[in-house]
């Protein structure tokens, strides 16, 4: 016997997220979470909807007695209670959150513009930052696997990218173009603004006027020069003094 309605619903929709279940049975996510948390039965029309789309036995659905399907041929032996992909997750004001709407991008403990070393080919990430999957795919037109979060250190890009900012970089975009990029030069990482010049030259500029601009000849670039990726986003903590 499945002792709670939550268990029985989990049996029927073991491969679905909370959002998908709510959509299928025609109730809101908030309503579904209330049912899950209070252990109560939904309205009769919701029970009938579940019966209609799953073919389950109504008596089992309401009481837990018997088997999910009267016809044993319809029973999926792999269905087990409590194997939903994700546990219930809520935001800070108690509203349900569908974790499948997010991707989690690794944040590496590497400083850009003042740190030594290369992009983290073998660097281990200990933190992640969550971004909405829809925004990553439809606005950045990016594959989440190509993204990393690094940290700005120093004042060479002050006013555009400040000391302590987190930056999201797309490592797939590593060809010379106009825009903000992370570069590796002589073993150090720098965040700079790039500008394509005639005769295959690349102008590398800082936002801070104290730092001089310089050019790189892309026909004969320095030995340790590489465009790591484009800067797609930054996050900043605002300190109130």
PDB file of N, CA, C and O in Angstrom, residues 133-183:
ATOM      1  N   UNK A 133      18.011  28.469 -17.676  1.00  0.00           N
ATOM      2  CA  UNK A 133      18.370  27.766 -18.903  1.00  0.00           C
ATOM      3  C   UNK A 133      17.828  28.490 -20.138  1.00  0.00           C
ATOM      4  O   UNK A 133      18.506  28.577 -21.167  1.00  0.00           O
ATOM      5  N   UNK A 134      16.626  29.036 -20.020  1.00  0.00           N
ATOM      6  CA  UNK A 134      16.019  29.723 -21.163  1.00  0.00           C
ATOM      7  C   UNK A 134      16.864  30.918 -21.579  1.00  0.00           C
ATOM      8  O   UNK A 134      17.078  31.160 -22.769  1.00  0.00           O
ATOM      9  N   UNK A 135      17.377  31.663 -20.582  1.00  0.00           N
ATOM     10  CA  UNK A 135      18.189  32.845 -20.881  1.00  0.00           C
ATOM     11  C   UNK A 135      19.500  32.444 -21.534  1.00  0.00           C
ATOM     12  O   UNK A 135      19.933  33.056 -22.517  1.00  0.00           O
ATOM     13  N   UNK A 136      20.134  31.406 -21.022  1.00  0.00           N
ATOM     14  CA  UNK A 136      21.404  30.938 -21.579  1.00  0.00           C
ATOM     15  C   UNK A 136      21.242  30.524 -23.030  1.00  0.00           C
ATOM     16  O   UNK A 136      22.023  30.909 -23.907  1.00  0.00           O
ATOM     17  N   UNK A 137      20.196  29.761 -23.321  1.00  0.00           N
ATOM     18  CA  UNK A 137      20.034  29.181 -24.653  1.00  0.00           C
ATOM     19  C   UNK A 137      19.467  30.189 -25.636  1.00  0.00           C
ATOM     20  O   UNK A 137      19.942  30.304 -26.775  1.00  0.00           O
ATOM     21  N   UNK A 138      18.469  30.978 -25.215  1.00  0.00           N
ATOM     22  CA  UNK A 138      17.749  31.830 -26.162  1.00  0.00           C
ATOM     23  C   UNK A 138      18.278  33.249 -26.255  1.00  0.00           C
ATOM     24  O   UNK A 138      18.082  33.904 -27.287  1.00  0.00           O
ATOM     25  N   UNK A 139      18.944  33.738 -25.218  1.00  0.00           N
ATOM     26  CA  UNK A 139      19.476  35.102 -25.263  1.00  0.00           C
ATOM     27  C   UNK A 139      20.980  35.109 -25.509  1.00  0.00           C
ATOM     28  O   UNK A 139      21.485  35.911 -26.299  1.00  0.00           O
ATOM     29  N   UNK A 140      21.705  34.213 -24.849  1.00  0.00           N
ATOM     30  CA  UNK A 140      23.136  34.134 -25.095  1.00  0.00           C
ATOM     31  C   UNK A 140      23.455  33.252 -26.296  1.00  0.00           C
ATOM     32  O   UNK A 140      24.564  33.313 -26.833  1.00  0.00           O
ATOM     33  N   UNK A 141      22.482  32.428 -26.700  1.00  0.00           N
ATOM     34  CA  UNK A 141      22.715  31.456 -27.774  1.00  0.00           C
ATOM     35  C   UNK A 141      23.952  30.618 -27.471  1.00  0.00           C
ATOM     36  O   UNK A 141      24.831  30.419 -28.318  1.00  0.00           O
ATOM     37  N   UNK A 142      24.018  30.151 -26.233  1.00  0.00           N
ATOM     38  CA  UNK A 142      25.210  29.457 -25.759  1.00  0.00           C
ATOM     39  C   UNK A 142      24.873  28.056 -25.281  1.00  0.00           C
ATOM     40  O   UNK A 142      23.739  27.761 -24.873  1.00  0.00           O
ATOM     41  N   UNK A 143      25.870  27.197 -25.332  1.00  0.00           N
ATOM     42  CA  UNK A 143      25.796  25.873 -24.717  1.00  0.00           C
ATOM     43  C   UNK A 143      26.323  26.011 -23.299  1.00  0.00           C
ATOM     44  O   UNK A 143      27.455  26.478 -23.098  1.00  0.00           O
ATOM     45  N   UNK A 144      25.550  25.638 -22.280  1.00  0.00           N
ATOM     46  CA  UNK A 144      26.017  25.799 -20.899  1.00  0.00           C
ATOM     47  C   UNK A 144      27.377  25.161 -20.639  1.00  0.00           C
ATOM     48  O   UNK A 144      28.125  25.641 -19.778  1.00  0.00           O
ATOM     49  N   UNK A 145      27.720  24.115 -21.380  1.00  0.00           N
ATOM     50  CA  UNK A 145      29.001  23.447 -21.176  1.00  0.00           C
ATOM     51  C   UNK A 145      30.184  24.320 -21.587  1.00  0.00           C
ATOM     52  O   UNK A 145      31.324  24.030 -21.206  1.00  0.00           O
ATOM     53  N   UNK A 146      29.922  25.363 -22.369  1.00  0.00           N
ATOM     54  CA  UNK A 146      30.997  26.258 -22.820  1.00  0.00           C
ATOM     55  C   UNK A 146      31.201  27.441 -21.884  1.00  0.00           C
ATOM     56  O   UNK A 146      32.039  28.315 -22.170  1.00  0.00           O
ATOM     57  N   UNK A 147      30.472  27.499 -20.776  1.00  0.00           N
ATOM     58  CA  UNK A 147      30.485  28.674 -19.914  1.00  0.00           C
ATOM     59  C   UNK A 147      31.244  28.420 -18.612  1.00  0.00           C
ATOM     60  O   UNK A 147      31.241  27.310 -18.080  1.00  0.00           O
ATOM     61  N   UNK A 148      31.869  29.466 -18.116  1.00  0.00           N
ATOM     62  CA  UNK A 148      32.551  29.440 -16.817  1.00  0.00           C
ATOM     63  C   UNK A 148      32.386  30.799 -16.159  1.00  0.00           C
ATOM     64  O   UNK A 148      32.204  31.808 -16.843  1.00  0.00           O
ATOM     65  N   UNK A 149      32.456  30.815 -14.845  1.00  0.00           N
ATOM     66  CA  UNK A 149      32.426  32.069 -14.085  1.00  0.00           C
ATOM     67  C   UNK A 149      33.791  32.270 -13.442  1.00  0.00           C
ATOM     68  O   UNK A 149      34.330  31.375 -12.788  1.00  0.00           O
ATOM     69  N   UNK A 150      34.370  33.457 -13.659  1.00  0.00           N
ATOM     70  CA  UNK A 150      35.643  33.851 -13.058  1.00  0.00           C
ATOM     71  C   UNK A 150      35.441  35.150 -12.282  1.00  0.00           C
ATOM     72  O   UNK A 150      34.342  35.709 -12.270  1.00  0.00           O
ATOM     73  N   UNK A 151      36.510  35.633 -11.665  1.00  0.00           N
ATOM     74  CA  UNK A 151      36.405  36.826 -10.820  1.00  0.00           C
ATOM     75  C   UNK A 151      37.381  37.890 -11.291  1.00  0.00           C
ATOM     76  O   UNK A 151      38.532  37.597 -11.623  1.00  0.00           O
ATOM     77  N   UNK A 152      36.908  39.135 -11.319  1.00  0.00           N
ATOM     78  CA  UNK A 152      37.745  40.268 -11.696  1.00  0.00           C
ATOM     79  C   UNK A 152      38.555  40.743 -10.485  1.00  0.00           C
ATOM     80  O   UNK A 152      38.027  40.861  -9.380  1.00  0.00           O
ATOM     81  N   UNK A 153      39.835  40.990 -10.734  1.00  0.00           N
ATOM     82  CA  UNK A 153      40.674  41.569  -9.691  1.00  0.00           C
ATOM     83  C   UNK A 153      41.498  42.696 -10.304  1.00  0.00           C
ATOM     84  O   UNK A 153      42.075  42.540 -11.386  1.00  0.00           O
ATOM     85  N   UNK A 154      41.550  43.822  -9.623  1.00  0.00           N
ATOM     86  CA  UNK A 154      42.304  44.957 -10.136  1.00  0.00           C
ATOM     87  C   UNK A 154      41.406  46.045 -10.681  1.00  0.00           C
ATOM     88  O   UNK A 154      40.182  45.936 -10.671  1.00  0.00           O
ATOM     89  N   UNK A 155      42.022  47.122 -11.171  1.00  0.00           N
ATOM     90  CA  UNK A 155      41.251  48.302 -11.577  1.00  0.00           C
ATOM     91  C   UNK A 155      41.449  48.681 -13.037  1.00  0.00           C
ATOM     92  O   UNK A 155      41.062  49.772 -13.449  1.00  0.00           O
ATOM     93  N   UNK A 156      42.021  47.801 -13.852  1.00  0.00           N
ATOM     94  CA  UNK A 156      42.295  48.173 -15.243  1.00  0.00           C
ATOM     95  C   UNK A 156      41.022  48.380 -16.052  1.00  0.00           C
ATOM     96  O   UNK A 156      41.008  49.115 -17.027  1.00  0.00           O
ATOM     97  N   UNK A 157      39.916  47.719 -15.633  1.00  0.00           N
ATOM     98  CA  UNK A 157      38.636  47.895 -16.333  1.00  0.00           C
ATOM     99  C   UNK A 157      37.622  48.628 -15.463  1.00  0.00           C
ATOM    100  O   UNK A 157      36.411  48.511 -15.680  1.00  0.00           O
ATOM    101  N   UNK A 158      38.121  49.374 -14.474  1.00  0.00           N
ATOM    102  CA  UNK A 158      37.253  50.089 -13.535  1.00  0.00           C
ATOM    103  C   UNK A 158      36.220  50.936 -14.266  1.00  0.00           C
ATOM    104  O   UNK A 158      36.543  51.668 -15.197  1.00  0.00           O
ATOM    105  N   UNK A 159      34.972  50.823 -13.826  1.00  0.00           N
ATOM    106  CA  UNK A 159      33.871  51.537 -14.454  1.00  0.00           C
ATOM    107  C   UNK A 159      33.092  50.668 -15.417  1.00  0.00           C
ATOM    108  O   UNK A 159      31.919  50.929 -15.682  1.00  0.00           O
ATOM    109  N   UNK A 160      33.723  49.646 -15.920  1.00  0.00           N
ATOM    110  CA  UNK A 160      33.048  48.652 -16.769  1.00  0.00           C
ATOM    111  C   UNK A 160      32.963  47.336 -16.011  1.00  0.00           C
ATOM    112  O   UNK A 160      31.888  46.792 -15.789  1.00  0.00           O
ATOM    113  N   UNK A 161      34.120  46.829 -15.603  1.00  0.00           N
ATOM    114  CA  UNK A 161      34.216  45.642 -14.752  1.00  0.00           C
ATOM    115  C   UNK A 161      35.064  46.013 -13.547  1.00  0.00           C
ATOM    116  O   UNK A 161      36.237  46.354 -13.698  1.00  0.00           O
ATOM    117  N   UNK A 162      34.466  45.959 -12.377  1.00  0.00           N
ATOM    118  CA  UNK A 162      35.143  46.430 -11.170  1.00  0.00           C
ATOM    119  C   UNK A 162      35.770  45.278 -10.398  1.00  0.00           C
ATOM    120  O   UNK A 162      35.406  44.109 -10.570  1.00  0.00           O
ATOM    121  N   UNK A 163      36.687  45.626  -9.536  1.00  0.00           N
ATOM    122  CA  UNK A 163      37.343  44.645  -8.679  1.00  0.00           C
ATOM    123  C   UNK A 163      36.299  43.847  -7.886  1.00  0.00           C
ATOM    124  O   UNK A 163      35.421  44.416  -7.242  1.00  0.00           O
ATOM    125  N   UNK A 164      36.386  42.519  -7.949  1.00  0.00           N
ATOM    126  CA  UNK A 164      35.447  41.659  -7.225  1.00  0.00           C
ATOM    127  C   UNK A 164      34.253  41.196  -8.030  1.00  0.00           C
ATOM    128  O   UNK A 164      33.495  40.338  -7.568  1.00  0.00           O
ATOM    129  N   UNK A 165      34.045  41.757  -9.222  1.00  0.00           N
ATOM    130  CA  UNK A 165      32.925  41.316 -10.060  1.00  0.00           C
ATOM    131  C   UNK A 165      33.103  39.858 -10.479  1.00  0.00           C
ATOM    132  O   UNK A 165      34.227  39.391 -10.723  1.00  0.00           O
ATOM    133  N   UNK A 166      31.996  39.152 -10.584  1.00  0.00           N
ATOM    134  CA  UNK A 166      31.982  37.831 -11.211  1.00  0.00           C
ATOM    135  C   UNK A 166      31.619  38.008 -12.677  1.00  0.00           C
ATOM    136  O   UNK A 166      30.694  38.760 -13.006  1.00  0.00           O
ATOM    137  N   UNK A 167      32.332  37.313 -13.552  1.00  0.00           N
ATOM    138  CA  UNK A 167      32.049  37.417 -14.986  1.00  0.00           C
ATOM    139  C   UNK A 167      31.750  36.036 -15.556  1.00  0.00           C
ATOM    140  O   UNK A 167      32.356  35.036 -15.171  1.00  0.00           O
ATOM    141  N   UNK A 168      30.779  35.997 -16.448  1.00  0.00           N
ATOM    142  CA  UNK A 168      30.419  34.768 -17.153  1.00  0.00           C
ATOM    143  C   UNK A 168      31.075  34.821 -18.526  1.00  0.00           C
ATOM    144  O   UNK A 168      30.821  35.738 -19.309  1.00  0.00           O
ATOM    145  N   UNK A 169      31.926  33.852 -18.828  1.00  0.00           N
ATOM    146  CA  UNK A 169      32.602  33.859 -20.116  1.00  0.00           C
ATOM    147  C   UNK A 169      32.178  32.650 -20.955  1.00  0.00           C
ATOM    148  O   UNK A 169      31.894  31.580 -20.423  1.00  0.00           O
ATOM    149  N   UNK A 170      32.112  32.886 -22.251  1.00  0.00           N
ATOM    150  CA  UNK A 170      31.787  31.834 -23.213  1.00  0.00           C
ATOM    151  C   UNK A 170      33.078  31.429 -23.920  1.00  0.00           C
ATOM    152  O   UNK A 170      33.608  32.160 -24.749  1.00  0.00           O
ATOM    153  N   UNK A 171      33.607  30.263 -23.580  1.00  0.00           N
ATOM    154  CA  UNK A 171      34.891  29.815 -24.117  1.00  0.00           C
ATOM    155  C   UNK A 171      34.793  29.439 -25.593  1.00  0.00           C
ATOM    156  O   UNK A 171      35.807  29.351 -26.282  1.00  0.00           O
ATOM    157  N   UNK A 172      33.575  29.225 -26.092  1.00  0.00           N
ATOM    158  CA  UNK A 172      33.400  28.915 -27.507  1.00  0.00           C
ATOM    159  C   UNK A 172      33.710  30.137 -28.379  1.00  0.00           C
ATOM    160  O   UNK A 172      34.171  30.003 -29.508  1.00  0.00           O
ATOM    161  N   UNK A 173      33.437  31.322 -27.828  1.00  0.00           N
ATOM    162  CA  UNK A 173      33.690  32.555 -28.572  1.00  0.00           C
ATOM    163  C   UNK A 173      35.127  33.008 -28.301  1.00  0.00           C
ATOM    164  O   UNK A 173      35.370  33.886 -27.473  1.00  0.00           O
ATOM    165  N   UNK A 174      36.065  32.408 -28.996  1.00  0.00           N
ATOM    166  CA  UNK A 174      37.475  32.694 -28.747  1.00  0.00           C
ATOM    167  C   UNK A 174      38.207  33.164 -29.994  1.00  0.00           C
ATOM    168  O   UNK A 174      39.425  33.022 -30.106  1.00  0.00           O
ATOM    169  N   UNK A 175      37.440  33.729 -30.937  1.00  0.00           N
ATOM    170  CA  UNK A 175      38.031  34.319 -32.130  1.00  0.00           C
ATOM    171  C   UNK A 175      38.039  35.840 -31.991  1.00  0.00           C
ATOM    172  O   UNK A 175      37.151  36.414 -31.353  1.00  0.00           O
ATOM    173  N   UNK A 176      39.029  36.523 -32.586  1.00  0.00           N
ATOM    174  CA  UNK A 176      39.119  37.990 -32.440  1.00  0.00           C
ATOM    175  C   UNK A 176      37.872  38.697 -32.975  1.00  0.00           C
ATOM    176  O   UNK A 176      37.493  38.529 -34.133  1.00  0.00           O
ATOM    177  N   UNK A 177      37.218  39.452 -32.118  1.00  0.00           N
ATOM    178  CA  UNK A 177      36.046  40.257 -32.468  1.00  0.00           C
ATOM    179  C   UNK A 177      36.053  41.505 -31.591  1.00  0.00           C
ATOM    180  O   UNK A 177      36.741  41.557 -30.573  1.00  0.00           O
ATOM    181  N   UNK A 178      35.270  42.510 -31.993  1.00  0.00           N
ATOM    182  CA  UNK A 178      35.098  43.680 -31.131  1.00  0.00           C
ATOM    183  C   UNK A 178      34.279  43.267 -29.908  1.00  0.00           C
ATOM    184  O   UNK A 178      33.276  42.555 -30.034  1.00  0.00           O
ATOM    185  N   UNK A 179      34.678  43.725 -28.726  1.00  0.00           N
ATOM    186  CA  UNK A 179      33.906  43.432 -27.526  1.00  0.00           C
ATOM    187  C   UNK A 179      34.796  43.152 -26.336  1.00  0.00           C
ATOM    188  O   UNK A 179      36.023  43.347 -26.373  1.00  0.00           O
ATOM    189  N   UNK A 180      34.188  42.712 -25.242  1.00  0.00           N
ATOM    190  CA  UNK A 180      34.901  42.404 -24.004  1.00  0.00           C
ATOM    191  C   UNK A 180      35.287  40.929 -23.990  1.00  0.00           C
ATOM    192  O   UNK A 180      34.435  40.054 -24.202  1.00  0.00           O
ATOM    193  N   UNK A 181      36.551  40.686 -23.692  1.00  0.00           N
ATOM    194  CA  UNK A 181      37.078  39.321 -23.719  1.00  0.00           C
ATOM    195  C   UNK A 181      38.045  39.094 -22.567  1.00  0.00           C
ATOM    196  O   UNK A 181      38.615  40.035 -22.013  1.00  0.00           O
ATOM    197  N   UNK A 182      38.222  37.814 -22.218  1.00  0.00           N
ATOM    198  CA  UNK A 182      39.298  37.410 -21.323  1.00  0.00           C
ATOM    199  C   UNK A 182      40.438  36.880 -22.190  1.00  0.00           C
ATOM    200  O   UNK A 182      40.233  36.037 -23.063  1.00  0.00           O
ATOM    201  N   UNK A 183      41.645  37.397 -21.945  1.00  0.00           N
ATOM    202  CA  UNK A 183      42.840  37.015 -22.697  1.00  0.00           C
ATOM    203  C   UNK A 183      43.861  36.378 -21.766  1.00  0.00           C
ATOM    204  O   UNK A 183      43.888  36.671 -20.571  1.00  0.00           O
TER     205      UNK A 183
END
